[in-house]
mmCIF file of C-alpha atoms and ligand atoms in Angstrom:
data_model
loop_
_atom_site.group_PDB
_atom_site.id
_atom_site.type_symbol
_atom_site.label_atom_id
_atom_site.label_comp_id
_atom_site.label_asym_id
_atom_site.label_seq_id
_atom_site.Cartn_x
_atom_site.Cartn_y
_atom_site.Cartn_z
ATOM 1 C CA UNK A 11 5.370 -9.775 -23.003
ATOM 2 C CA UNK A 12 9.069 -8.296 -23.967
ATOM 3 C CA UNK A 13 9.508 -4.848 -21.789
ATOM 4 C CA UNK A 14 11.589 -2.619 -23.431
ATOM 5 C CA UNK A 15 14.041 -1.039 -21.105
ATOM 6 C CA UNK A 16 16.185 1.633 -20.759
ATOM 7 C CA UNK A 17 17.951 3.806 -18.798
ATOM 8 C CA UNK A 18 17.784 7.601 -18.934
ATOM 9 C CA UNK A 19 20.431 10.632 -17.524
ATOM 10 C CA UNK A 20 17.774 12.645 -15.008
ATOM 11 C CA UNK A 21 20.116 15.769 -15.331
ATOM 12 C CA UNK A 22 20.372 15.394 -18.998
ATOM 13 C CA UNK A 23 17.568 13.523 -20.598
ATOM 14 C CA UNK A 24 17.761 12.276 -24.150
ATOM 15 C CA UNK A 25 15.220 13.554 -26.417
ATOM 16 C CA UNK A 26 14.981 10.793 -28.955
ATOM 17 C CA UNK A 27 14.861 7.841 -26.066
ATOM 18 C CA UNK A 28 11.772 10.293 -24.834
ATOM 19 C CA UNK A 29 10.384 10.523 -28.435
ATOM 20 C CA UNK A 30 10.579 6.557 -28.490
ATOM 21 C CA UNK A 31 8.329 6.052 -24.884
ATOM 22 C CA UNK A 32 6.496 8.554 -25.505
ATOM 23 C CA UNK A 33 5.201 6.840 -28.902
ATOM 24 C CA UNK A 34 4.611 3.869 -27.369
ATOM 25 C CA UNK A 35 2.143 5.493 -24.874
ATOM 26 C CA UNK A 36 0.233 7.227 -28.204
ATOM 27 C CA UNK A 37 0.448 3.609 -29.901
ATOM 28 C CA UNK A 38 -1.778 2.397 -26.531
ATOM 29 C CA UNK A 39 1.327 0.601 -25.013
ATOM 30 C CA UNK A 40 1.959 0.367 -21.330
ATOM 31 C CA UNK A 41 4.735 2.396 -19.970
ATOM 32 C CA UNK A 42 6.840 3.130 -16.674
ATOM 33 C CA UNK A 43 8.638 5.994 -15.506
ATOM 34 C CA UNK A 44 10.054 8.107 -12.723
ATOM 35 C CA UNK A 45 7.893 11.008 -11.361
ATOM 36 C CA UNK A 46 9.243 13.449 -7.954
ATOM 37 C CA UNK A 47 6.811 11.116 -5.781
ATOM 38 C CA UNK A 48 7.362 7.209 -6.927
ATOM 39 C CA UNK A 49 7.459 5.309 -10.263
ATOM 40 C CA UNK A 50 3.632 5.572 -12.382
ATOM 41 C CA UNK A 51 2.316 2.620 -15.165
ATOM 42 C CA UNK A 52 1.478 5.216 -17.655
ATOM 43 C CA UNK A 53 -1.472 4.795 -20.665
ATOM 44 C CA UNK A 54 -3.047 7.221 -22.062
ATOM 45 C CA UNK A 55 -5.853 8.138 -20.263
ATOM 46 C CA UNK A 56 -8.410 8.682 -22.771
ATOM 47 C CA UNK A 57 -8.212 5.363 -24.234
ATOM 48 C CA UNK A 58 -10.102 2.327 -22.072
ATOM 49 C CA UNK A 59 -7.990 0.141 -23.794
ATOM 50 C CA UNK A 60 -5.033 1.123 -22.668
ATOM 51 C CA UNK A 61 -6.446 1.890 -19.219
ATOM 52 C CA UNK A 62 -7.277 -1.628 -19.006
ATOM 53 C CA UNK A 63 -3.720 -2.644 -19.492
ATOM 54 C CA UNK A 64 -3.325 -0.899 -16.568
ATOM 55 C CA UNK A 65 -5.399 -2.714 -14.244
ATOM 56 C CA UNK A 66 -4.137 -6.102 -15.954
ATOM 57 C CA UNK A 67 -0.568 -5.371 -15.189
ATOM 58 C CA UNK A 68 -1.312 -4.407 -11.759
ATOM 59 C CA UNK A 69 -3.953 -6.903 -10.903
ATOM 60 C CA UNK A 70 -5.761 -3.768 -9.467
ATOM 61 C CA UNK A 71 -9.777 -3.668 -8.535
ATOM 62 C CA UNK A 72 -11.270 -1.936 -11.722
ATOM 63 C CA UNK A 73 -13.329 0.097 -9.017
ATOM 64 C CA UNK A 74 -10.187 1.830 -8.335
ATOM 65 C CA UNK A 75 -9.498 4.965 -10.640
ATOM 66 C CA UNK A 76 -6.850 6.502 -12.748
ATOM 67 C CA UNK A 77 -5.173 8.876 -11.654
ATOM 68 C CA UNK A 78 -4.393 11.492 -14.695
ATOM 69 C CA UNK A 79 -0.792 12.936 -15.059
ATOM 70 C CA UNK A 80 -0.263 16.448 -17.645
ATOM 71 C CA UNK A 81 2.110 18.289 -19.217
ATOM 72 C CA UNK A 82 0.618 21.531 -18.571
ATOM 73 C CA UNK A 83 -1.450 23.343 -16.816
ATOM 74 C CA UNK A 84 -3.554 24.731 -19.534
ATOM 75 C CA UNK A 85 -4.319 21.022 -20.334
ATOM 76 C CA UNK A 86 -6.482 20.514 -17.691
ATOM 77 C CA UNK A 87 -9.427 22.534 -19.115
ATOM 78 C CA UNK A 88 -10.319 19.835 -21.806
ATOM 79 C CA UNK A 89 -10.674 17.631 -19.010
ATOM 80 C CA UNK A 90 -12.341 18.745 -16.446
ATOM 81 C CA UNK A 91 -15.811 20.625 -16.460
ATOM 82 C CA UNK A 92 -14.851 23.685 -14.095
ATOM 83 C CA UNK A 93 -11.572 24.869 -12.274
ATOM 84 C CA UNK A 94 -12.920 27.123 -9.418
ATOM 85 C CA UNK A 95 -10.574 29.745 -7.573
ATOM 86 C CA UNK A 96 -9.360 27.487 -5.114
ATOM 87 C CA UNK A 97 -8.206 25.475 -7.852
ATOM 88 C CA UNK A 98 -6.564 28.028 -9.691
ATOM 89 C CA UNK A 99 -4.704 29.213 -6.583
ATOM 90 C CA UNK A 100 -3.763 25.564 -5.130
ATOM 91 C CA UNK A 101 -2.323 24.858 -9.450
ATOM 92 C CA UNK A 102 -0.486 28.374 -9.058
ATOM 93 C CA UNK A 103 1.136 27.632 -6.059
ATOM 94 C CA UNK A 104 2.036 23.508 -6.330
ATOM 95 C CA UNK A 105 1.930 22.660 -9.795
ATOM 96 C CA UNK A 106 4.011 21.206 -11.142
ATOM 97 C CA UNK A 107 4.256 19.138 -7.927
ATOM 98 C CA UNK A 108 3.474 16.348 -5.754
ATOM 99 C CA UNK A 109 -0.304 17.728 -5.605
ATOM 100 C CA UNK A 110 -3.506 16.044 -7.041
ATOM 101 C CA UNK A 111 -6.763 17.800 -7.479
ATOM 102 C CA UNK A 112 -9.964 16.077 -7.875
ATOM 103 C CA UNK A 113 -12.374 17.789 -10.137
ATOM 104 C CA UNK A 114 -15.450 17.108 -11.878
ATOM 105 C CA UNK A 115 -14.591 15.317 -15.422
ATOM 106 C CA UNK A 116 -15.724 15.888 -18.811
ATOM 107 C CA UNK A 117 -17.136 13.013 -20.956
ATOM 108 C CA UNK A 118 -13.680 12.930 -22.809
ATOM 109 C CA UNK A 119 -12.219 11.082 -19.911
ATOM 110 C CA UNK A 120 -13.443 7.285 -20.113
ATOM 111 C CA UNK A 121 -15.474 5.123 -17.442
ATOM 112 C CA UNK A 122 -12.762 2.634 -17.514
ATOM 113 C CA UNK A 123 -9.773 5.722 -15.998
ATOM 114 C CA UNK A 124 -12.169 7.338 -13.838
ATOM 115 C CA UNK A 125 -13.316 3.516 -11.979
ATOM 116 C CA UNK A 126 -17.086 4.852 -13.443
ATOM 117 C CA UNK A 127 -17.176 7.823 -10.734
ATOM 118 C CA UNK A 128 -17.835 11.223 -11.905
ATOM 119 C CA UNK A 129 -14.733 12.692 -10.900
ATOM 120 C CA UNK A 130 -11.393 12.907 -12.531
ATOM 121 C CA UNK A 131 -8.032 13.250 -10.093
ATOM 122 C CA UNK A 132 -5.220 15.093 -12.098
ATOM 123 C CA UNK A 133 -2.382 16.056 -11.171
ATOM 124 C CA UNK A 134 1.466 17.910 -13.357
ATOM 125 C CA UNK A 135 4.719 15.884 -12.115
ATOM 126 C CA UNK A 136 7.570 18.364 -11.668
ATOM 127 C CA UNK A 137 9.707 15.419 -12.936
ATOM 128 C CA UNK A 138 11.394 16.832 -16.365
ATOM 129 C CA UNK A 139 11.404 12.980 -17.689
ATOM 130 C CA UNK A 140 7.898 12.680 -16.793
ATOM 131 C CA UNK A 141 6.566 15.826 -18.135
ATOM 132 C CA UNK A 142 9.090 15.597 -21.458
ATOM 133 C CA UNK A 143 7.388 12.114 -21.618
ATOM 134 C CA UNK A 144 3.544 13.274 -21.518
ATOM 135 C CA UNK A 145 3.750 16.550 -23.873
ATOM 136 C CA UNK A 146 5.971 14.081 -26.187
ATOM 137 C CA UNK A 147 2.753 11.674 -26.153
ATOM 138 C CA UNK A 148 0.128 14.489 -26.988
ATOM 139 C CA UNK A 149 -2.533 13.006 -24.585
ATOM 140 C CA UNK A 150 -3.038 12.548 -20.838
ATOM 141 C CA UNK A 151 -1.445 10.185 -19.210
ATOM 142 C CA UNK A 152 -3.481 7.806 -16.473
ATOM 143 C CA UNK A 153 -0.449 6.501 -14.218
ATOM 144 C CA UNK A 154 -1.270 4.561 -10.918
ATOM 145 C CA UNK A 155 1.828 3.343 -9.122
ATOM 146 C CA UNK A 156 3.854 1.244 -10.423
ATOM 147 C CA UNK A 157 3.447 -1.675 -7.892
ATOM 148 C CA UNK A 158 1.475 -4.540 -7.930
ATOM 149 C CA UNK A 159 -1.648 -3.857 -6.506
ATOM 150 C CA UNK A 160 -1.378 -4.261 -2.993
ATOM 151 C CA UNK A 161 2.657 -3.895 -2.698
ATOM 152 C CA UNK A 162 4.548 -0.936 -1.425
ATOM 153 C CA UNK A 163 4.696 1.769 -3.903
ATOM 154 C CA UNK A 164 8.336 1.402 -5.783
ATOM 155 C CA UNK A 165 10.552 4.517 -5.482
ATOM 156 C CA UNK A 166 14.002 3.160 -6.830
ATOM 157 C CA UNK A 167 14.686 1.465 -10.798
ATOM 158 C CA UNK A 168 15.549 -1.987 -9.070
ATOM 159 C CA UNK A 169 12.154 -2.015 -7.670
ATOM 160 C CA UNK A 170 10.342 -2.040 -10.750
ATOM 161 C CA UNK A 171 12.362 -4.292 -13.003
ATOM 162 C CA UNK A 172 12.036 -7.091 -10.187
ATOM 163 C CA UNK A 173 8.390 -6.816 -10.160
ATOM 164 C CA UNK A 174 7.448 -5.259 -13.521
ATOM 165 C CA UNK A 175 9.694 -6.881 -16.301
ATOM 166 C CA UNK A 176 7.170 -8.897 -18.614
ATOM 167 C CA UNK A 177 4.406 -7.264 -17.623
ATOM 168 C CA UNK A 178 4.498 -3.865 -18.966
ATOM 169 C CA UNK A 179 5.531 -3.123 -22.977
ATOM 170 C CA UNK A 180 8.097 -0.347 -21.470
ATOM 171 C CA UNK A 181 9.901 0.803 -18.748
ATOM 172 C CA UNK A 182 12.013 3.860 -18.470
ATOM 173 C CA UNK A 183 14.571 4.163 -15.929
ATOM 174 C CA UNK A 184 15.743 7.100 -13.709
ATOM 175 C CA UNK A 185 16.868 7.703 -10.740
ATOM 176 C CA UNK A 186 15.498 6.974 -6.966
ATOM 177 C CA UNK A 187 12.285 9.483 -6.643
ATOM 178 C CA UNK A 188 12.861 12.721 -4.797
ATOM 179 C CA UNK A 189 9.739 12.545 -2.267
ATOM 180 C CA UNK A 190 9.539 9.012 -2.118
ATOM 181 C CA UNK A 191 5.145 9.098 -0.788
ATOM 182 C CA UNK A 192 2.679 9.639 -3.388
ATOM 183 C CA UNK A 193 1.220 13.001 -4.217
ATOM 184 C CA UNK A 194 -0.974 14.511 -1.856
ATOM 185 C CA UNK A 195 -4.808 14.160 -3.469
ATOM 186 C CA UNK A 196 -7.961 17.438 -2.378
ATOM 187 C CA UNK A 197 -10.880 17.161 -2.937
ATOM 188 C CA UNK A 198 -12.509 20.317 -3.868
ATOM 189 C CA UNK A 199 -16.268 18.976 -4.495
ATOM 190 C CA UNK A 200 -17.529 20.524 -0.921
ATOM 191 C CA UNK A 201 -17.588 23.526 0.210
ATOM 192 C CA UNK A 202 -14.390 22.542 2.607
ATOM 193 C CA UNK A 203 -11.332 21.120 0.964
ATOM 194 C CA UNK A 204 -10.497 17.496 1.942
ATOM 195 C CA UNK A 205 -7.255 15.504 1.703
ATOM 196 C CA UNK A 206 -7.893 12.133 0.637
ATOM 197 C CA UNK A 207 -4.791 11.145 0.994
ATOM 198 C CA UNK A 208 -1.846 13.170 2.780
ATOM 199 C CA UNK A 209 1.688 13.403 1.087
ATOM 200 C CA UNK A 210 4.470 15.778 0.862
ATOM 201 C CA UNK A 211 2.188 19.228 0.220
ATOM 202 C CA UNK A 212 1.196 18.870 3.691
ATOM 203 C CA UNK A 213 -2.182 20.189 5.477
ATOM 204 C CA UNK A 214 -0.087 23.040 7.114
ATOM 205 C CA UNK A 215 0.270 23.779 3.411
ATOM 206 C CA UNK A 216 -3.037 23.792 1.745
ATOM 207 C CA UNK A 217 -4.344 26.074 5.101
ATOM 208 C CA UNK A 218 -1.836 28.372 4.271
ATOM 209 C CA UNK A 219 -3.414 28.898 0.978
ATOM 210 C CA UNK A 220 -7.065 28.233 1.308
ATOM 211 C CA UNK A 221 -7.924 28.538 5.203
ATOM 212 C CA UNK A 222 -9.562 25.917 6.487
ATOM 213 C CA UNK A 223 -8.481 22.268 4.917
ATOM 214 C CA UNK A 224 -9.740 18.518 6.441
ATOM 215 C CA UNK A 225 -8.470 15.336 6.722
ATOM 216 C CA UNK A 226 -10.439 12.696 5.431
ATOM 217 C CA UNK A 227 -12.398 11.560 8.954
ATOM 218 C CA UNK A 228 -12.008 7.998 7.275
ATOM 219 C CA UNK A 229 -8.120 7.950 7.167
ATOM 220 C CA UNK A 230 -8.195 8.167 10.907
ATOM 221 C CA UNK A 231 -8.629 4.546 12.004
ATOM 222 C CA UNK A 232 -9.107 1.320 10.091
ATOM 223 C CA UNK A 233 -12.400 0.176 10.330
ATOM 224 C CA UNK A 234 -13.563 3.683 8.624
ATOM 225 C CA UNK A 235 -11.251 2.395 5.530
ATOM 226 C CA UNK A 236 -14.365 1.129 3.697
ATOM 227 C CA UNK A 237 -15.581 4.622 3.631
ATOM 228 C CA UNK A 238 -12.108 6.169 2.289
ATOM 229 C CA UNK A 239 -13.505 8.999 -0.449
ATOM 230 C CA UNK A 240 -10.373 7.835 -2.759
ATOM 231 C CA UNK A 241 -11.294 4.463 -3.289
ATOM 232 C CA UNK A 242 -7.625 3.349 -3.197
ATOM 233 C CA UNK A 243 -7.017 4.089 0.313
ATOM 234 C CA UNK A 244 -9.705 1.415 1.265
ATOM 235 C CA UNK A 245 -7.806 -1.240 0.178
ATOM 236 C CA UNK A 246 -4.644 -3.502 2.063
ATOM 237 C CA UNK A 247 -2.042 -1.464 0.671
ATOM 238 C CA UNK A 248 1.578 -1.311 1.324
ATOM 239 C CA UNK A 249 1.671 -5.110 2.954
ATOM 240 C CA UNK A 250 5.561 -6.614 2.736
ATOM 241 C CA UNK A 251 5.678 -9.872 4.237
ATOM 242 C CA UNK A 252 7.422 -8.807 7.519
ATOM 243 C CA UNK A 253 4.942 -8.533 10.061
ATOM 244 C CA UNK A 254 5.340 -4.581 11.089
ATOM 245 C CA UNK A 255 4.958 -2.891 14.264
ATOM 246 C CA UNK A 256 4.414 0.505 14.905
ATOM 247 C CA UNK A 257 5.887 1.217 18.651
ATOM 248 C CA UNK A 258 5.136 4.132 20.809
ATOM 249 C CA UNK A 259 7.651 5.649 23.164
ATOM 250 C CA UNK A 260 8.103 9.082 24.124
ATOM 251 C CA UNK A 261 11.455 9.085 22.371
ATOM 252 C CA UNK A 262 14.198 6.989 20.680
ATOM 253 C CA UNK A 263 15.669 5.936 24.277
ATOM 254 C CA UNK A 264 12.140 4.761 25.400
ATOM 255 C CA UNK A 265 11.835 2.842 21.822
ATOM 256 C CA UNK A 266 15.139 1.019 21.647
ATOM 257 C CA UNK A 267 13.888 0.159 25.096
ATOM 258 C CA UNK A 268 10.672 -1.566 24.390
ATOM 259 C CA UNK A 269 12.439 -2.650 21.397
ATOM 260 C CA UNK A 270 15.154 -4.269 23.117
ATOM 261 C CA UNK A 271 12.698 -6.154 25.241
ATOM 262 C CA UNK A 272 10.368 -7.267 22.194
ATOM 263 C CA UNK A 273 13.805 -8.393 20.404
ATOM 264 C CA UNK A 274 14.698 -10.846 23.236
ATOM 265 C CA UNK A 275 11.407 -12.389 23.550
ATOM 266 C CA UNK A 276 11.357 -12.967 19.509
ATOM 267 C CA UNK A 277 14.864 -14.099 18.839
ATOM 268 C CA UNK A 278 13.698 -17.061 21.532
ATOM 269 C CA UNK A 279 11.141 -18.287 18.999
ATOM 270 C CA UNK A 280 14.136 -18.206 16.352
ATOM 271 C CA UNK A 281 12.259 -15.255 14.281
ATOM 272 C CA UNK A 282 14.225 -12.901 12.051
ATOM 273 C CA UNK A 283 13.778 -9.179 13.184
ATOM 274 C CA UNK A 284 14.158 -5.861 11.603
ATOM 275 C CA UNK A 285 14.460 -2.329 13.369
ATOM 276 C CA UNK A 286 13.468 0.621 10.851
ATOM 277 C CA UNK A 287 15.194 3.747 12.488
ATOM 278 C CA UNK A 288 16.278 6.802 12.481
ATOM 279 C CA UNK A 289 20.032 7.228 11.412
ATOM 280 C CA UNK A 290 20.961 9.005 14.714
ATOM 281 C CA UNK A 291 19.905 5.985 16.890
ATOM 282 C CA UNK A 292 23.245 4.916 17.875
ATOM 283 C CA UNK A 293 21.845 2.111 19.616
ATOM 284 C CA UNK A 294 22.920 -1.580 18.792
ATOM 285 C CA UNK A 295 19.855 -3.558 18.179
ATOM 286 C CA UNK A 296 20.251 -7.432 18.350
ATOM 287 C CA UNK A 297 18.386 -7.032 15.025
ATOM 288 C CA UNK A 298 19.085 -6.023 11.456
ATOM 289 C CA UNK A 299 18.836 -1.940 11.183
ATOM 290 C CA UNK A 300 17.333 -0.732 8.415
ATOM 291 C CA UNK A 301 18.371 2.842 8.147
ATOM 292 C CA UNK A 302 15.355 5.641 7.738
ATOM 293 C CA UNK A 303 17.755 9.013 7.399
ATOM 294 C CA UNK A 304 18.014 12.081 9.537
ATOM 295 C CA UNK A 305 14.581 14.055 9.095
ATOM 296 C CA UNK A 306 11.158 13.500 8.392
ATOM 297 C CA UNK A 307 11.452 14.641 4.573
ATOM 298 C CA UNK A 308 14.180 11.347 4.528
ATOM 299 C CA UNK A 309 11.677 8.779 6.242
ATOM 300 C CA UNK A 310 9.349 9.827 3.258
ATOM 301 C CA UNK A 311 11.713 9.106 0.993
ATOM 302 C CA UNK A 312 13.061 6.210 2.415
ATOM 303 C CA UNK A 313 10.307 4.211 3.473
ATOM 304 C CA UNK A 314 9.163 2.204 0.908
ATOM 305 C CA UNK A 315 12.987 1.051 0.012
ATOM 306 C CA UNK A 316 12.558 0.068 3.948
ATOM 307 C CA UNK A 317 9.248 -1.664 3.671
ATOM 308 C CA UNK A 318 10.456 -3.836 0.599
ATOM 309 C CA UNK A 319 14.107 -4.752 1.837
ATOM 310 C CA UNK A 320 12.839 -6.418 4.632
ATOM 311 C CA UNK A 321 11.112 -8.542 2.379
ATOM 312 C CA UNK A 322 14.585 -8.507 0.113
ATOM 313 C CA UNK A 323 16.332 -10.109 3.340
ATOM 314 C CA UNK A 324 13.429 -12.201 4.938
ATOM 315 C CA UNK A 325 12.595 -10.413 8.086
ATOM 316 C CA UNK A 326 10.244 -12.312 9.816
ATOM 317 C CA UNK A 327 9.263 -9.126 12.505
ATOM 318 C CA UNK A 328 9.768 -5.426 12.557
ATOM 319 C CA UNK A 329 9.565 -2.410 14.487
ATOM 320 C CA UNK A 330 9.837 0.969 13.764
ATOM 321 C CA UNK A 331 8.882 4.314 15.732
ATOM 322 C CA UNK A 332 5.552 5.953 15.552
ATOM 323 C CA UNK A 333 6.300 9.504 14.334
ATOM 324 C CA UNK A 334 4.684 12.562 15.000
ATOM 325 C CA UNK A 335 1.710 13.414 12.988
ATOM 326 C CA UNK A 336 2.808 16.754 11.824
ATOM 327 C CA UNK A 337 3.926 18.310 8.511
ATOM 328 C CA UNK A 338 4.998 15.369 6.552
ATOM 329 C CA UNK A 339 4.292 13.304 9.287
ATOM 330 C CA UNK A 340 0.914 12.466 8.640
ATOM 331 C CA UNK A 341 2.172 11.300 5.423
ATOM 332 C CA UNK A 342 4.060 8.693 6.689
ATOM 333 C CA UNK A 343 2.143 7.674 9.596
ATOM 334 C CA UNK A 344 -0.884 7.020 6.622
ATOM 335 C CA UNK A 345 1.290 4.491 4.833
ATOM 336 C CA UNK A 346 3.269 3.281 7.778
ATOM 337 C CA UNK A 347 -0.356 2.563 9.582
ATOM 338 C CA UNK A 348 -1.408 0.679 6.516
ATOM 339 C CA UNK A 349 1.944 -1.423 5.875
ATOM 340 C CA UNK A 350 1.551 -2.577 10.040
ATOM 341 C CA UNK A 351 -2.031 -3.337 9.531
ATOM 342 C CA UNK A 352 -2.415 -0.851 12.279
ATOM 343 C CA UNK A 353 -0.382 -3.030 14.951
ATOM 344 C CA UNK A 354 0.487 0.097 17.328
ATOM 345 C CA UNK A 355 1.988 -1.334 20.270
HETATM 346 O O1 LIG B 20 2.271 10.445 -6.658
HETATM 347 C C1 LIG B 20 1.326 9.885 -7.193
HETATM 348 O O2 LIG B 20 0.167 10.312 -7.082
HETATM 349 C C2 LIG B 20 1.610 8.634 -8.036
HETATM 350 C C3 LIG B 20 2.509 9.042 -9.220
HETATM 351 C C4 LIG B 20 2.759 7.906 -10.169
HETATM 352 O O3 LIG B 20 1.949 10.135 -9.851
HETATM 353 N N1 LIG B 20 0.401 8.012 -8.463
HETATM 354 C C5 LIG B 20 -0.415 7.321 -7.616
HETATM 355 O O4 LIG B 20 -1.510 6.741 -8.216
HETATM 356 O O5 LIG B 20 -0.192 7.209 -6.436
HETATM 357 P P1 LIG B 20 -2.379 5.589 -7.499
HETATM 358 O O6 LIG B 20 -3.345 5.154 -8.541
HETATM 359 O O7 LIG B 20 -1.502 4.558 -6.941
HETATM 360 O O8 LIG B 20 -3.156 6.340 -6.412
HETATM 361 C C6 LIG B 20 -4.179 7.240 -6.781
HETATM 362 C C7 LIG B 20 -5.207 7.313 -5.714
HETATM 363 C C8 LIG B 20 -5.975 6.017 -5.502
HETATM 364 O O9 LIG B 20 -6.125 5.821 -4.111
HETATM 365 C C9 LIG B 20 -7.314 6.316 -6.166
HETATM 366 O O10 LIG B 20 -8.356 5.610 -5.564
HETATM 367 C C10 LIG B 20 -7.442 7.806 -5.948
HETATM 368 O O11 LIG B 20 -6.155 8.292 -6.143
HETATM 369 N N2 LIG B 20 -8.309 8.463 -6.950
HETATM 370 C C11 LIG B 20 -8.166 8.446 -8.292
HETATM 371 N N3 LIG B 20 -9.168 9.122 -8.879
HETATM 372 C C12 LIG B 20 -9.973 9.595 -7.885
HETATM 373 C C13 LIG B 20 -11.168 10.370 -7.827
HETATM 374 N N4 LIG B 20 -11.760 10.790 -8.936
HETATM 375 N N5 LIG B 20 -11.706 10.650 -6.613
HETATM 376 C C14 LIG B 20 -11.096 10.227 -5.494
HETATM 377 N N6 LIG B 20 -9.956 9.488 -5.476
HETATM 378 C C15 LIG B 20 -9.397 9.173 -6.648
HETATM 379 MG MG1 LIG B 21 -0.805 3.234 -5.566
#
């Protein structure tokens, strides 16, 4: 298929290269563009046809829902069958944001977005593009990440024109996302709240706003995958090529340490290693850095550029820190657990 694409000023966007995606994703046509967290393969969400291009484009299990993306908050009462008080005060405070709430859908919303369950994850980008985009279309707009299924989630334009051209009918280009992890997704169905999957609204967050708040008990460690309550986070996700290592140390001295050691023993065997760090560790690896920023918030937005330039220059091996799981932290520990295969050494 021919992808239209194009490039669009983030600061200043163009209203009539908007009008033109945005008519695409009424016509039924595939479409990608930025959003605050990473890139999303919109369709519009009410249509199953278009949902299934979806799935085609990014070979993903059909068991694995939509997640819906609107324009305002008012929008999300045709959709959903009740937004409670805790709903009302998490959409107050986040929206629009890197925040998804799972609610109970409405018949509008097709078996095809919602993977057949009875639920319906929404969420409002904060992304002027993105929101310009879906009001522009008129209807919801179902947008997984823009990956193949499987991949690291792409965060910068060059990583989804190398893996998306030809299979999408349009792609709209911005600039690198600002959060760089996907939104955060609550569940609201029990009693207690329950992140699904952690992102940038962290835990610490949600408390702050509705008391108590748990982590999925199934995010913890990998065999409980299978039981994930978003039925995304059950599947190998995140995988580049390089074969990852989380390493514990009780700081970067005791890591460039055990790293220096794991280095030697590799470089014997003639494998290519990578070191994902911290841009204040100084240290000179006999590997290829790949550079994670200063702070937490940075490793979030830097880490799935990391994950796929290793691939980009063949590493064979890699290690990278374990961080704390605090704040955003838990975040990136999630997807960093995932993209080792949960090789903590
Ligand atoms: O930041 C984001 O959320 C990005 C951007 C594009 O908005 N989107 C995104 O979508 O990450 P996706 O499809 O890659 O991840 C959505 C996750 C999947 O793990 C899916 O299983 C889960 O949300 N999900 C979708 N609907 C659900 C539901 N009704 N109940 C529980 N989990 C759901
Ligand atoms: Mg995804």
């Amino acid at each position: 298929m021919k992808t239209l694409i194009k490039e669009i000023d983030i600061n200043k966007p163009d209203q009539d290269l908007i009008s033109l995606f945005a008519n695409m994703l009424a016509d039924g046509k595939t479409v990608i563009f930025p959003t605050e967290t990473v890139y999303g393969l919109g369709a519009n969400a009410l249509d199953e046809d278009a949902a299934t291009k979806i799935y085609q484009a990014k070979g993903r299990p059909s068991d694995n829902p939509l997640l819906v993306h609107v324009a305002d908050k008012e929008d999300v009462y045709d959709l959903v069958e009740n937004v409670d008080d805790r709903a009302k005060l998490l959409m107050d405070k986040f929206w629009p944001g890197p925040l998804t709430i799972v609610f109970k859908k409405k018949a509008i919303i097709p078996d095809r977005t919602s993977g057949g369950l009875d639920t319906v994850a929404i969420r409002m980008p904060s992304d002027q593009v993105a929101r310009d985009l879906i009001r522009r279309a008129g209807v919801p707009i179902a947008a997984p990440s823009a990956n193949i299924s499987g991949r690291p989630s792409p965060t910068k334009p060059e990583h989804i024109i190398r893996d998306m051209d030809g299979r999408v009918d349009g792609i709209l280009v911005g600039g690198p996302c600002n959060y760089g992890v996907e939104s955060t997704i609550v569940d609201l169905s029990d009693d207690i709240a329950m992140v699904l999957r952690p992102g940038s609204v962290t835990l610490e967050m949600l408390r702050e706003v509705l008391g108590q708040v748990d982590l999925d008990p199934s995010l913890k460690n990998k065999d409980d995958n299978v039981k994930a309550k978003a039925p995304g986070m059950k599947y190998k996700h995140y995988s580049p090529q390089a074969q990852v290592y989380i390493v514990k140390a009780d700081d970067l001295e005791g890591f460039a340490e055990r790293v220096d050691s794991l280095c030697e023993d590799n470089a014997k065997k003639g494998l290519k290693i990578g070191v994902m760090t911290m841009n204040y560790d100084q240290h000179s690896y006999q590997a290829k850095v790949f550079d994670l920023g200063g702070s937490y918030t940075e490793v979030a937005k830097n880490l799935f550029d990391s994950l796929i330039s290793l691939d980009r220059e063949s590493i064979d091996i890699a290690y990278v820190p374990y961080f704390e799981e605090r704040g955003i932290g838990v975040a990136i520990m999630n997807r960093l657990k995932k993209a080792a295969a949960y090789r903590i050494i």
